[in-house]
mmCIF file of C-alpha atoms in Angstrom:
data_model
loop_
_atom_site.group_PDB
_atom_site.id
_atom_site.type_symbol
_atom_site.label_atom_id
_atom_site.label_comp_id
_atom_site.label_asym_id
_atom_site.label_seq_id
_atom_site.Cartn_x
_atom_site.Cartn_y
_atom_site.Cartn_z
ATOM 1 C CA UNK A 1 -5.888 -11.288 -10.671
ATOM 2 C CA UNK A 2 -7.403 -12.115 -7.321
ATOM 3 C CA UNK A 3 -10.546 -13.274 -8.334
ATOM 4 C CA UNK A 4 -11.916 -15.591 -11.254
ATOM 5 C CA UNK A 5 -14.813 -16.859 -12.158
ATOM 6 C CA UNK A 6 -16.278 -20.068 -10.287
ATOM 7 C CA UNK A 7 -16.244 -23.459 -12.235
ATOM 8 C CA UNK A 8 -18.436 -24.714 -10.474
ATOM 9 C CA UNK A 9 -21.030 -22.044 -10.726
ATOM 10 C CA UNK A 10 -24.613 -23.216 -12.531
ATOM 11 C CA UNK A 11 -23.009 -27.144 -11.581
ATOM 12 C CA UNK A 12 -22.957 -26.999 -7.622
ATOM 13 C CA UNK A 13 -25.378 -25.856 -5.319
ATOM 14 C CA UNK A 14 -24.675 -22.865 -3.524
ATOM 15 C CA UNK A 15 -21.619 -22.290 -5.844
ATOM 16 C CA UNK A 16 -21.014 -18.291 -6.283
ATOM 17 C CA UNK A 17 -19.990 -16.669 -9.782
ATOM 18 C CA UNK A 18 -16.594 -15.753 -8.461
ATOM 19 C CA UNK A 19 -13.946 -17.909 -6.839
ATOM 20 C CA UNK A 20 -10.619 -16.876 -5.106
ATOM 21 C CA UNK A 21 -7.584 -18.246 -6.424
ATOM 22 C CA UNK A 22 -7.194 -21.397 -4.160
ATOM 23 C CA UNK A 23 -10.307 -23.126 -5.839
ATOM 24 C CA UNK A 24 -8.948 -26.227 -6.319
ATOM 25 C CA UNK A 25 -10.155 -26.311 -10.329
ATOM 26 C CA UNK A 26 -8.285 -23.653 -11.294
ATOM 27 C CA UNK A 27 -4.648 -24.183 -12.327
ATOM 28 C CA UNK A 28 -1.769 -22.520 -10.281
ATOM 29 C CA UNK A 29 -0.082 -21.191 -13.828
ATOM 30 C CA UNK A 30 -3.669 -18.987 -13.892
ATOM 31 C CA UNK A 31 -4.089 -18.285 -10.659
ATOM 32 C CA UNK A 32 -0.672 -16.751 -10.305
ATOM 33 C CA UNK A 33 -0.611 -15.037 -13.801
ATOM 34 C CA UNK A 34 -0.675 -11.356 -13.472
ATOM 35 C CA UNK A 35 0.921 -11.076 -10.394
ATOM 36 C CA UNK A 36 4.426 -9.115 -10.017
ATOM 37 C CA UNK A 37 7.467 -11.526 -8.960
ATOM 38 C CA UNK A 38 7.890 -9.103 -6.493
ATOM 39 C CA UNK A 39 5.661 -7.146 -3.845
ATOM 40 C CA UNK A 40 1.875 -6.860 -5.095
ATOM 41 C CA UNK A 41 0.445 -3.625 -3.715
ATOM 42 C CA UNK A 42 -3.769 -2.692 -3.042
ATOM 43 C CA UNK A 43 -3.205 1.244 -2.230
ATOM 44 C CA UNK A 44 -5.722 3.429 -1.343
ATOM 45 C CA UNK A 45 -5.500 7.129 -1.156
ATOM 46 C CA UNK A 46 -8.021 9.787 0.114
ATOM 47 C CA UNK A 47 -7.317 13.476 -0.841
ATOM 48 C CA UNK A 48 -10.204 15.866 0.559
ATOM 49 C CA UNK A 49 -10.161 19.224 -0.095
ATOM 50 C CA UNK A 50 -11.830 21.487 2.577
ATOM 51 C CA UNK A 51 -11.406 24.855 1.534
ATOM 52 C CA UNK A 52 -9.060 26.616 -1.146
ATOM 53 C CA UNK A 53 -8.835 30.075 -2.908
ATOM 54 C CA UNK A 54 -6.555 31.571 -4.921
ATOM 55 C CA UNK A 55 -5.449 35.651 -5.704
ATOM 56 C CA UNK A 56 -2.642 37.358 -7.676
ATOM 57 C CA UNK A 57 -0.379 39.291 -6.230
ATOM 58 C CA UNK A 58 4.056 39.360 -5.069
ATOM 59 C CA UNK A 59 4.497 38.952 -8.977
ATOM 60 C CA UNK A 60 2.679 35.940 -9.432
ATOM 61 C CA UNK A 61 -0.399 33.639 -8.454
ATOM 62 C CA UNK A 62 -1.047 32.213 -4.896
ATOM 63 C CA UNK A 63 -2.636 29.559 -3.212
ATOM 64 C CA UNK A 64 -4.243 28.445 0.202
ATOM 65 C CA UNK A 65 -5.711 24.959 0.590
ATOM 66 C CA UNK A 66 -6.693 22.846 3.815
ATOM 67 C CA UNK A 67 -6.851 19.205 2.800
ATOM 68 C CA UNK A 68 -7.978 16.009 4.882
ATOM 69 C CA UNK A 69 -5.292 13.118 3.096
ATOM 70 C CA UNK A 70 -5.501 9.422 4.360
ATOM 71 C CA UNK A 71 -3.544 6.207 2.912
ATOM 72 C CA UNK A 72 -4.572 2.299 3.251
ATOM 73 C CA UNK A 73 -1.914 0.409 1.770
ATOM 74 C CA UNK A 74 -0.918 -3.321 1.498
ATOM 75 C CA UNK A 75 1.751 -5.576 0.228
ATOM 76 C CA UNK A 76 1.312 -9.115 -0.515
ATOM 77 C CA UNK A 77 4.772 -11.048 -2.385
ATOM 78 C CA UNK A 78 4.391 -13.784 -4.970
ATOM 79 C CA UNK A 79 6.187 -16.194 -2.493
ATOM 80 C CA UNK A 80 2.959 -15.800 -0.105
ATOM 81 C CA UNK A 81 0.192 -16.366 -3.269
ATOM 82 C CA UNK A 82 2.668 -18.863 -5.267
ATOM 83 C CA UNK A 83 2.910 -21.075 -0.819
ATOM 84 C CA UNK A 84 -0.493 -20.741 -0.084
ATOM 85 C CA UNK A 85 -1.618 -22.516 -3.727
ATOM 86 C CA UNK A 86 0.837 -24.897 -4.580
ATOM 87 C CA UNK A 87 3.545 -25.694 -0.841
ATOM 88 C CA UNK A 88 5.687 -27.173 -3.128
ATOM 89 C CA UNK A 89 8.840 -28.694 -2.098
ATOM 90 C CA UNK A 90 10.922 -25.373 -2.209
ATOM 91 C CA UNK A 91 12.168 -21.718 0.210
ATOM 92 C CA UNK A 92 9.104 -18.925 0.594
ATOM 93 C CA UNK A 93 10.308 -15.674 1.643
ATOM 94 C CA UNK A 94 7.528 -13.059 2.707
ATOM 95 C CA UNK A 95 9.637 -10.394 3.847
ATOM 96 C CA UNK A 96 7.927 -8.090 1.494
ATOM 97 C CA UNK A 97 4.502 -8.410 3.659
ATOM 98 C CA UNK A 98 2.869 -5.682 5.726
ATOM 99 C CA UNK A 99 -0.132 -3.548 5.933
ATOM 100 C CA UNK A 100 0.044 0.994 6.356
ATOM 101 C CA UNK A 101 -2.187 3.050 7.066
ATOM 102 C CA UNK A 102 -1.777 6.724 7.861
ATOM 103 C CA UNK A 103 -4.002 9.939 7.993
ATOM 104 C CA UNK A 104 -3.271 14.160 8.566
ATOM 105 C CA UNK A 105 -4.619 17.462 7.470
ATOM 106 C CA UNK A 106 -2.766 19.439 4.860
ATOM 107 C CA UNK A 107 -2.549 23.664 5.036
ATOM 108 C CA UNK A 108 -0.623 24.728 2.004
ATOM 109 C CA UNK A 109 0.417 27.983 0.936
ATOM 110 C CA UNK A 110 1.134 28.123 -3.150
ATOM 111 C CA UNK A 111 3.027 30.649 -5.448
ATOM 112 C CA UNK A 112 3.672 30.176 -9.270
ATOM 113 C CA UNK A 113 5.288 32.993 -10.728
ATOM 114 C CA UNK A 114 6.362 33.030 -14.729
ATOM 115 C CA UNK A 115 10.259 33.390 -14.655
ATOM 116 C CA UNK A 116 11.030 33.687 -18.466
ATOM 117 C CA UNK A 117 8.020 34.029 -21.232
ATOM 118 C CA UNK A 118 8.339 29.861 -21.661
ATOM 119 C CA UNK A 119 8.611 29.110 -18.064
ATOM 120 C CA UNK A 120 6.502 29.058 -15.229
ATOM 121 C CA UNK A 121 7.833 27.651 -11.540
ATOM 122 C CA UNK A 122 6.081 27.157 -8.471
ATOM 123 C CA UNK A 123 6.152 25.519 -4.859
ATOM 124 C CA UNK A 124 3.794 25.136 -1.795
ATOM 125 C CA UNK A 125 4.708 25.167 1.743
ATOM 126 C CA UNK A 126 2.648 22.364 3.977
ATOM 127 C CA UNK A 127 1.709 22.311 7.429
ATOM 128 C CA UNK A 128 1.219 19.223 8.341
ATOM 129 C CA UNK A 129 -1.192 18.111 11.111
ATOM 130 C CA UNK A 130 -0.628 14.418 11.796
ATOM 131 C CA UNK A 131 -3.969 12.336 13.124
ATOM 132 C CA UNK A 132 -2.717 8.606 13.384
ATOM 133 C CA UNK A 133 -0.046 5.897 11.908
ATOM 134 C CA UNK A 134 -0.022 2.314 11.546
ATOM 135 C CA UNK A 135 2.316 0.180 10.304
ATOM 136 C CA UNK A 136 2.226 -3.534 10.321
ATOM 137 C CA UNK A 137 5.297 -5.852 9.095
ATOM 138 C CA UNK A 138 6.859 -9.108 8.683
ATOM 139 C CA UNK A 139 10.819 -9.188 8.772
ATOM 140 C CA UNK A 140 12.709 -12.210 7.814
ATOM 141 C CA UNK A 141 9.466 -14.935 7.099
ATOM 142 C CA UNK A 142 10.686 -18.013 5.558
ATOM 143 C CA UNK A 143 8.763 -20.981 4.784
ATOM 144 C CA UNK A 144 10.714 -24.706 3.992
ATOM 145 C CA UNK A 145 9.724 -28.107 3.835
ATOM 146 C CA UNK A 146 12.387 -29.805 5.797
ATOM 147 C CA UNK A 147 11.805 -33.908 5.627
ATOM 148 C CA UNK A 148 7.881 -34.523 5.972
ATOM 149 C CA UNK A 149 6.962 -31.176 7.757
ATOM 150 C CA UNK A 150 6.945 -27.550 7.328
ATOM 151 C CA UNK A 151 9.276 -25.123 8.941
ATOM 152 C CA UNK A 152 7.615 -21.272 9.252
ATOM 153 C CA UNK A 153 10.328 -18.740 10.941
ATOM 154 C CA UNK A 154 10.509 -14.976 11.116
ATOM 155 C CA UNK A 155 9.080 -12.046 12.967
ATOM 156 C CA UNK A 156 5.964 -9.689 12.918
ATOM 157 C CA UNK A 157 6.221 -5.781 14.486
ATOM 158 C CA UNK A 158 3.405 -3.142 14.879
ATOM 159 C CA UNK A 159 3.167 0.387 15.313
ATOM 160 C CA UNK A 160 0.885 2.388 15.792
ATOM 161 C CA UNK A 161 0.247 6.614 16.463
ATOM 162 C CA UNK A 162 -3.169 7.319 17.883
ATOM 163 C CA UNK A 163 -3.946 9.916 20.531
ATOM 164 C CA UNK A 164 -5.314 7.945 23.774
ATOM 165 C CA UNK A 165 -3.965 4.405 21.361
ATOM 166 C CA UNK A 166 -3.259 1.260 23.683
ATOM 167 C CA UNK A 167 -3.374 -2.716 22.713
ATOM 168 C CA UNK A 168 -5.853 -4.399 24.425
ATOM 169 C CA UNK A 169 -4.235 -7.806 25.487
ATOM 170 C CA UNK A 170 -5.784 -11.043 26.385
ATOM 171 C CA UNK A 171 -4.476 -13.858 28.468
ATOM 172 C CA UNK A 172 -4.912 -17.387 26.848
ATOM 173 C CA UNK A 173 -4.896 -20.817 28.397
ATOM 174 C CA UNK A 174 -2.376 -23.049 25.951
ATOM 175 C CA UNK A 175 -5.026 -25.801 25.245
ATOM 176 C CA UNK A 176 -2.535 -28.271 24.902
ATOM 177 C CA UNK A 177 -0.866 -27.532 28.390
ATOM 178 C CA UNK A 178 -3.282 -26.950 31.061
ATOM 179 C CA UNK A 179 -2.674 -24.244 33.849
ATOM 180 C CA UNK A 180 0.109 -22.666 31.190
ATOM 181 C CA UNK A 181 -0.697 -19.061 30.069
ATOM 182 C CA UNK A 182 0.496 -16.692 27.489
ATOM 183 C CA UNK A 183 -0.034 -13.343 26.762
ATOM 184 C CA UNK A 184 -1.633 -11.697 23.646
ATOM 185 C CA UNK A 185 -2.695 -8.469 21.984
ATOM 186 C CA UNK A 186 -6.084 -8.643 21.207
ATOM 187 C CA UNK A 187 -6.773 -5.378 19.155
ATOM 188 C CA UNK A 188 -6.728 -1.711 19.306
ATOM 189 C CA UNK A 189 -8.609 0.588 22.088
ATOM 190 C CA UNK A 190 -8.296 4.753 21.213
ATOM 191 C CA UNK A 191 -9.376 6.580 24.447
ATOM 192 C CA UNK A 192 -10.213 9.860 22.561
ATOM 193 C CA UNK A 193 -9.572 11.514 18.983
ATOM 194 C CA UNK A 194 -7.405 15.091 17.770
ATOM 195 C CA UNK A 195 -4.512 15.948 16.114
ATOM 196 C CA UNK A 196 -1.322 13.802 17.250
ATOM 197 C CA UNK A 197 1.605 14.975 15.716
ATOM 198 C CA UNK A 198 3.098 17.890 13.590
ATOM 199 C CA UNK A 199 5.457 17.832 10.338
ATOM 200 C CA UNK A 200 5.982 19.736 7.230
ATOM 201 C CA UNK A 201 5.907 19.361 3.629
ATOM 202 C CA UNK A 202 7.028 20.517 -0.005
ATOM 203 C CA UNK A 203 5.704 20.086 -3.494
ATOM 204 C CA UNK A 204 7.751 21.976 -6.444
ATOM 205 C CA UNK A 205 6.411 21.984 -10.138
ATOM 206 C CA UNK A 206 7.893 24.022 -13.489
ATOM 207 C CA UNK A 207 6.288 24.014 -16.921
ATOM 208 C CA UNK A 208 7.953 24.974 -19.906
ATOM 209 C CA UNK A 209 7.003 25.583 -23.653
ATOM 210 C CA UNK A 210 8.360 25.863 -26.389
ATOM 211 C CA UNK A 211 8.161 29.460 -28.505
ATOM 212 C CA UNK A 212 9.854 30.264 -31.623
ATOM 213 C CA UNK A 213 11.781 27.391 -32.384
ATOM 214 C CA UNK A 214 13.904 27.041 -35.333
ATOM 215 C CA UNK A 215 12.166 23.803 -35.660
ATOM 216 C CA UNK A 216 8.478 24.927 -36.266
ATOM 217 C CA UNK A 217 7.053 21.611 -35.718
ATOM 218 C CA UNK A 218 8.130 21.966 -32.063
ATOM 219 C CA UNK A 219 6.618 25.278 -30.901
ATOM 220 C CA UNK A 220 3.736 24.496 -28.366
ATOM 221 C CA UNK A 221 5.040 21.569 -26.993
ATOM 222 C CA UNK A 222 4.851 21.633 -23.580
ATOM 223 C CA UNK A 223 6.829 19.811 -20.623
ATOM 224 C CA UNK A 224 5.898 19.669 -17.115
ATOM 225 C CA UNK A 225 8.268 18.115 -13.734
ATOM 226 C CA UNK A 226 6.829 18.225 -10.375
ATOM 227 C CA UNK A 227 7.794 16.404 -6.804
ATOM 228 C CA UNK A 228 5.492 16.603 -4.732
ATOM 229 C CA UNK A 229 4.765 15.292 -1.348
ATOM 230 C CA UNK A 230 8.779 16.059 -0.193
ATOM 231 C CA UNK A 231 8.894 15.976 3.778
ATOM 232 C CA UNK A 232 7.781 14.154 7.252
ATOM 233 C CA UNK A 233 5.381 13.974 10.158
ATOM 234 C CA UNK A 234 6.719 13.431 13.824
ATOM 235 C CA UNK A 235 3.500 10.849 15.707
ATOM 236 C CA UNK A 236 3.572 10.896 19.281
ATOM 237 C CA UNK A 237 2.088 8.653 21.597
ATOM 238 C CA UNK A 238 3.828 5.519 19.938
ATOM 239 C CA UNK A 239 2.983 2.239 20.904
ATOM 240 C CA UNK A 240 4.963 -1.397 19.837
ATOM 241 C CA UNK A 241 3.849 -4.971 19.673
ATOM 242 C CA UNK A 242 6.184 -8.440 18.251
ATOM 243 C CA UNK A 243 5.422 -11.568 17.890
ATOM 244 C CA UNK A 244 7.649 -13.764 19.854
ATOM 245 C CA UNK A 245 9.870 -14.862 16.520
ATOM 246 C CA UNK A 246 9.405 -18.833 17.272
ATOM 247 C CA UNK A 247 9.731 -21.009 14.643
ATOM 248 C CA UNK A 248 5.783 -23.132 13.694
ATOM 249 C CA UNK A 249 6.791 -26.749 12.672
ATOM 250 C CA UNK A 250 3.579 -28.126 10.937
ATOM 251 C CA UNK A 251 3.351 -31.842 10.092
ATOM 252 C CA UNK A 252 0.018 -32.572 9.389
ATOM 253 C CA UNK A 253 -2.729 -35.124 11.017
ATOM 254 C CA UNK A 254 -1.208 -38.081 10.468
ATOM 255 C CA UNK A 255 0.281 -40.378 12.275
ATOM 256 C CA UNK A 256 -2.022 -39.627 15.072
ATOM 257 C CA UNK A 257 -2.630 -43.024 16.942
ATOM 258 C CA UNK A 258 -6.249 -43.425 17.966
ATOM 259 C CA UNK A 259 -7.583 -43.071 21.393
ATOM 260 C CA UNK A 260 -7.971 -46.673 22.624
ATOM 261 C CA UNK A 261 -3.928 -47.404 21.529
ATOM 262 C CA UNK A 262 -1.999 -44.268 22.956
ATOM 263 C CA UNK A 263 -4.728 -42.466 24.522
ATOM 264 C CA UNK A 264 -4.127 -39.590 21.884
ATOM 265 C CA UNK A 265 -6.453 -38.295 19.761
ATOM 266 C CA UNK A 266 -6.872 -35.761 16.582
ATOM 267 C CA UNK A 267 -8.090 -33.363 18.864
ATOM 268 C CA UNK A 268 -4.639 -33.135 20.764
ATOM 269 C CA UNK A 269 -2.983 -32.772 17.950
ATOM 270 C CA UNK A 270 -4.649 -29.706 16.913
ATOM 271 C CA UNK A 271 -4.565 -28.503 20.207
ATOM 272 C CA UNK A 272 -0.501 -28.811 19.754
ATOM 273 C CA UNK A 273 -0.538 -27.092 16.256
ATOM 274 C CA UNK A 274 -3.134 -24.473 17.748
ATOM 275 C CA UNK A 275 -0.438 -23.852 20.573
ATOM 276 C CA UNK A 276 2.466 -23.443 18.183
ATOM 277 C CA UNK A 277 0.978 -21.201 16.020
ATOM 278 C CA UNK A 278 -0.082 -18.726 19.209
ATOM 279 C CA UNK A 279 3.955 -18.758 19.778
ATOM 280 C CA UNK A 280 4.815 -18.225 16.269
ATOM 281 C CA UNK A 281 2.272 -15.676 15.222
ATOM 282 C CA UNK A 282 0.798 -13.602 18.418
ATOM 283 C CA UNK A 283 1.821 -10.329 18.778
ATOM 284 C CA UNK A 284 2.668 -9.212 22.436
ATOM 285 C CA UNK A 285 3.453 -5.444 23.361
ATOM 286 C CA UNK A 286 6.291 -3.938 23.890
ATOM 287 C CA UNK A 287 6.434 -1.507 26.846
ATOM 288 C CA UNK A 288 10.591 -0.865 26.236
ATOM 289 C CA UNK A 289 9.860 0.671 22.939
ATOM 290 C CA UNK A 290 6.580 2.581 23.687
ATOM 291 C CA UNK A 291 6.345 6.168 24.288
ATOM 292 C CA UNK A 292 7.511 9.295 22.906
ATOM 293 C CA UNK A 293 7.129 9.782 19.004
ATOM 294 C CA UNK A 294 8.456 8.838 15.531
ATOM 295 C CA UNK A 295 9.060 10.547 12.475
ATOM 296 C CA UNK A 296 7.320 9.016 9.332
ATOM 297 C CA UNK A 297 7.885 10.448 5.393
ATOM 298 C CA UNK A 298 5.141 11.453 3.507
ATOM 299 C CA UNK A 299 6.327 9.340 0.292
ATOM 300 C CA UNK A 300 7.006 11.753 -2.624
ATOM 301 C CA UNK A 301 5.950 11.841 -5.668
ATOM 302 C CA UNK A 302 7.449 12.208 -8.665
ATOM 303 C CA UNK A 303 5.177 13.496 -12.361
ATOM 304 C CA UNK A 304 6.410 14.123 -15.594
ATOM 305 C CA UNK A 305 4.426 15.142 -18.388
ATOM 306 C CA UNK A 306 4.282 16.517 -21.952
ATOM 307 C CA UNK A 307 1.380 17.841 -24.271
ATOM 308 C CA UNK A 308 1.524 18.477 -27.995
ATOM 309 C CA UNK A 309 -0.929 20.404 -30.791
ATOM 310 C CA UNK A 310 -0.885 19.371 -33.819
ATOM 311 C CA UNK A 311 0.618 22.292 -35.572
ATOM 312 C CA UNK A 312 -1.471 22.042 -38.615
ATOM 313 C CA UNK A 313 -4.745 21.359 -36.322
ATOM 314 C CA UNK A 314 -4.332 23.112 -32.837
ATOM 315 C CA UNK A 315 -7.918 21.893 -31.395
ATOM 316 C CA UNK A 316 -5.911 18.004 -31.407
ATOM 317 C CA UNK A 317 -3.270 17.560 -28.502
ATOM 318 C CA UNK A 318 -1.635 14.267 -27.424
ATOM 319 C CA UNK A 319 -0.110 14.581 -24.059
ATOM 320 C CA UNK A 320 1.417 11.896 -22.356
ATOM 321 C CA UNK A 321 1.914 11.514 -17.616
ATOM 322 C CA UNK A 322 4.352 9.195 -16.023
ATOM 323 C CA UNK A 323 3.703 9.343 -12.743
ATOM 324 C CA UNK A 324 5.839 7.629 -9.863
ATOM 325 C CA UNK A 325 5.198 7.134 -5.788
ATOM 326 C CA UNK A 326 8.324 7.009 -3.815
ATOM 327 C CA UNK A 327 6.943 4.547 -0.981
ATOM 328 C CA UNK A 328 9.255 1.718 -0.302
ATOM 329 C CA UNK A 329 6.948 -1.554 -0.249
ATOM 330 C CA UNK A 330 4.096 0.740 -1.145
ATOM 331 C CA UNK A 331 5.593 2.578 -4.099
ATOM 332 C CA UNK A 332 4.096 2.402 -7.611
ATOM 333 C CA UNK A 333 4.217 3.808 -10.885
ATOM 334 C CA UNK A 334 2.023 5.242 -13.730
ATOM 335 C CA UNK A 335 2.025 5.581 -17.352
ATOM 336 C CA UNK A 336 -0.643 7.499 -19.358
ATOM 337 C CA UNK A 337 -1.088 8.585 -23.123
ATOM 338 C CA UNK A 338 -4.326 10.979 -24.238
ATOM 339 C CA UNK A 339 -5.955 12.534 -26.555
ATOM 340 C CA UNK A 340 -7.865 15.638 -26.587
ATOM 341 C CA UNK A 341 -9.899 17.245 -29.312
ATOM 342 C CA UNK A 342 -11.769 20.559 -28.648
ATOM 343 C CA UNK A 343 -13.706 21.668 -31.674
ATOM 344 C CA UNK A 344 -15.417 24.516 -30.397
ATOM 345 C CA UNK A 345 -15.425 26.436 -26.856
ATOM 346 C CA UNK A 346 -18.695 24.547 -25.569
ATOM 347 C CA UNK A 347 -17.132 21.068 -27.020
ATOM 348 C CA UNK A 348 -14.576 18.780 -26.422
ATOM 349 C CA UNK A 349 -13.250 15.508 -25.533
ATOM 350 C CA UNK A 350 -10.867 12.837 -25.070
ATOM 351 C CA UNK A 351 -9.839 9.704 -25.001
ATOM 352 C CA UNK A 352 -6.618 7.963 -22.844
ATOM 353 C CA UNK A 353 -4.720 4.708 -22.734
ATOM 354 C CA UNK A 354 -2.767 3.907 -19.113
ATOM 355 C CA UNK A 355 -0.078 1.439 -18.281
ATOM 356 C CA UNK A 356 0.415 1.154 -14.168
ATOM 357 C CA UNK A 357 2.007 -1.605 -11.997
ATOM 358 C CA UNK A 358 -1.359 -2.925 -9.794
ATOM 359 C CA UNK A 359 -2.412 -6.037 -10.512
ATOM 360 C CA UNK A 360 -6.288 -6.682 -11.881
ATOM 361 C CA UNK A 361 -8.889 -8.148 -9.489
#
């Protein structure tokens, strides 16, 4: 869970009914429970369709579709939620943490044909018309407490495929050095919109079902196997930015000697820390890697699924769908059991259970 509800809210002024999990009254054993040991994922996908039909014909049934497909994604590990609520004495990694985002327009052409009387196979052919890519990612983050102050090390990257995409950068003054400058990007300008990039794609599906089985109770089950998603999608106009990969040493305020004994004050000091962290987190572009294009997967996905009547009562049928997303830090899986009873044509309903690996919020 992300969010709980607030302690103090009805005792504090002000206080809202939900909290995030850094409110100081609630426990770090809560806060954290919930959330996968590994990479916790928010996902969001978009799937528009624009226009489909379908018509019989070369021996089977066929398919055109024109879909609009996007994909937000984010990855968060337990090392970043389990430093940022309790910095105990001990080694964060965050090399699981990054942000994706993608979108591209889909024209599929579908044919299912029945091969045997139990078994029906299929595939589509995509065109794939790519629109823009972003990806965002930290390599090799650590986090230590070495003596009295913390030690941050590793490196951020980000790439993004726009048409007319550039980084807008900003030159900054380091406050605690005056007349020293660095360089950062300071977000995203896109001179202009269409299609930027071109790739293919494959889905393939079979369902079988069992007919005249020696074992009666088994006739009408049904089992279904499809990958979908199976291919890539070549950006151009690619653009890079890195952060510097600097280590940020963070010791705190104190020991900062007041203004009439040293002639330093807390101010400095978070001038200093404010100057580290530029170095240490900034991301400056990369001209030496911009240009030309890159070739991103689509992320396949992989569904299995089975549906049974109740031989004695036909208008029941369980069915169960595991459904997995083949998407490195973004991957996730799916479990689902149903039930479906149809009493009549005009009537029926169901009810289902699911199992998944997202976390609550």
């Amino acid at each position: 869970r992300d969010f709980f509800s607030n302690p103090d809210y009805g005792k504090k002024p002000g206080a809202k009914k939900t909290a995030s999990f850094l409110h100081p009254s609630i426990s770090a054993d809560e806060a954290l429970s919930g959330l996968d040991k590994g990479g916790n994922n928010m996902l969001l996908n978009v799937d528009i369709p624009i226009f489909s039909m379908g018509f019989g014909g070369f021996k089977g049934y066929n398919t055109i579709e024109l879909r609009e497909r996007s994909f937000v994604g984010a990855s968060i590990p337990y090392d970043f939620f389990e430093f940022a609520k309790e910095m105990k004495n001990k080694d964060y990694t965050f090399d699981d943490l990054g942000m994706r985002a993608w979108s591209y327009m889909e024209l599929g052409f579908g044919h299912s044909r029945r091969i045997y009387d139990n078994l029906r196979v299929g595939a589509k052919v995509k065109l794939l018309f790519g629109i823009g890519y972003a990806d965002v990612s930290m390599s090799n983050v650590h986090a230590s407490l070495e003596g009295d102050h913390w030690v941050l090390d590793g490196k951020a990257r980000a790439e993004v495929n726009m048409k007319g995409a550039k980084f807008k950068e900003k030159v900054e003054e380091y406050k605690s050095t005056p007349g020293k400058y660095y360089k950062r990007v300071d977000g995203l300008d896109v001179d202009g919109t269409g299609l930027n990039g071109f790739g293919l794609g494959l889905d393939l599906g079979a369902v079988y079902e069992v007919k005249d089985c020696s074992l009666s109770w088994l006739n009408g089950l049904k089992a279904s196997l499809a990958l979908t998603d199976l291919g890539f999608i070549n950006y151009g106009n690619k653009i890079v930015a890195e952060s510097s990969g600097k280590t940020f040493e963070f010791d705190g305020f104190n020991n900062v000697a007041v203004k009439e004994e040293s002639g330093a004050t807390i101010e400095d000091k978070t001038d200093e820390v404010s100057d580290k962290l530029a170095d240490f987190a900034n991301l400056e572009t990369k001209p030496e890697e911009s240009g030309g294009s890159s070739s991103h997967g689509l992320g396949a996905t992989l569904r299995f699924g089975l549906e049974y009547p109740i031989p004695s009562y036909n208008k029941l049928k369980f069915g169960f769908l595991y459904t997995h997303r083949y998407s490195d830090l973004y991957a996730w899986s799916e479990g689902r059991l149903s039930a479906n009873y149809a009493p009549a044509k005009w009537l029926d309903g169901g009810i289902n259970l699911g199992f998944s690996s997202f976390s609550n919020l």
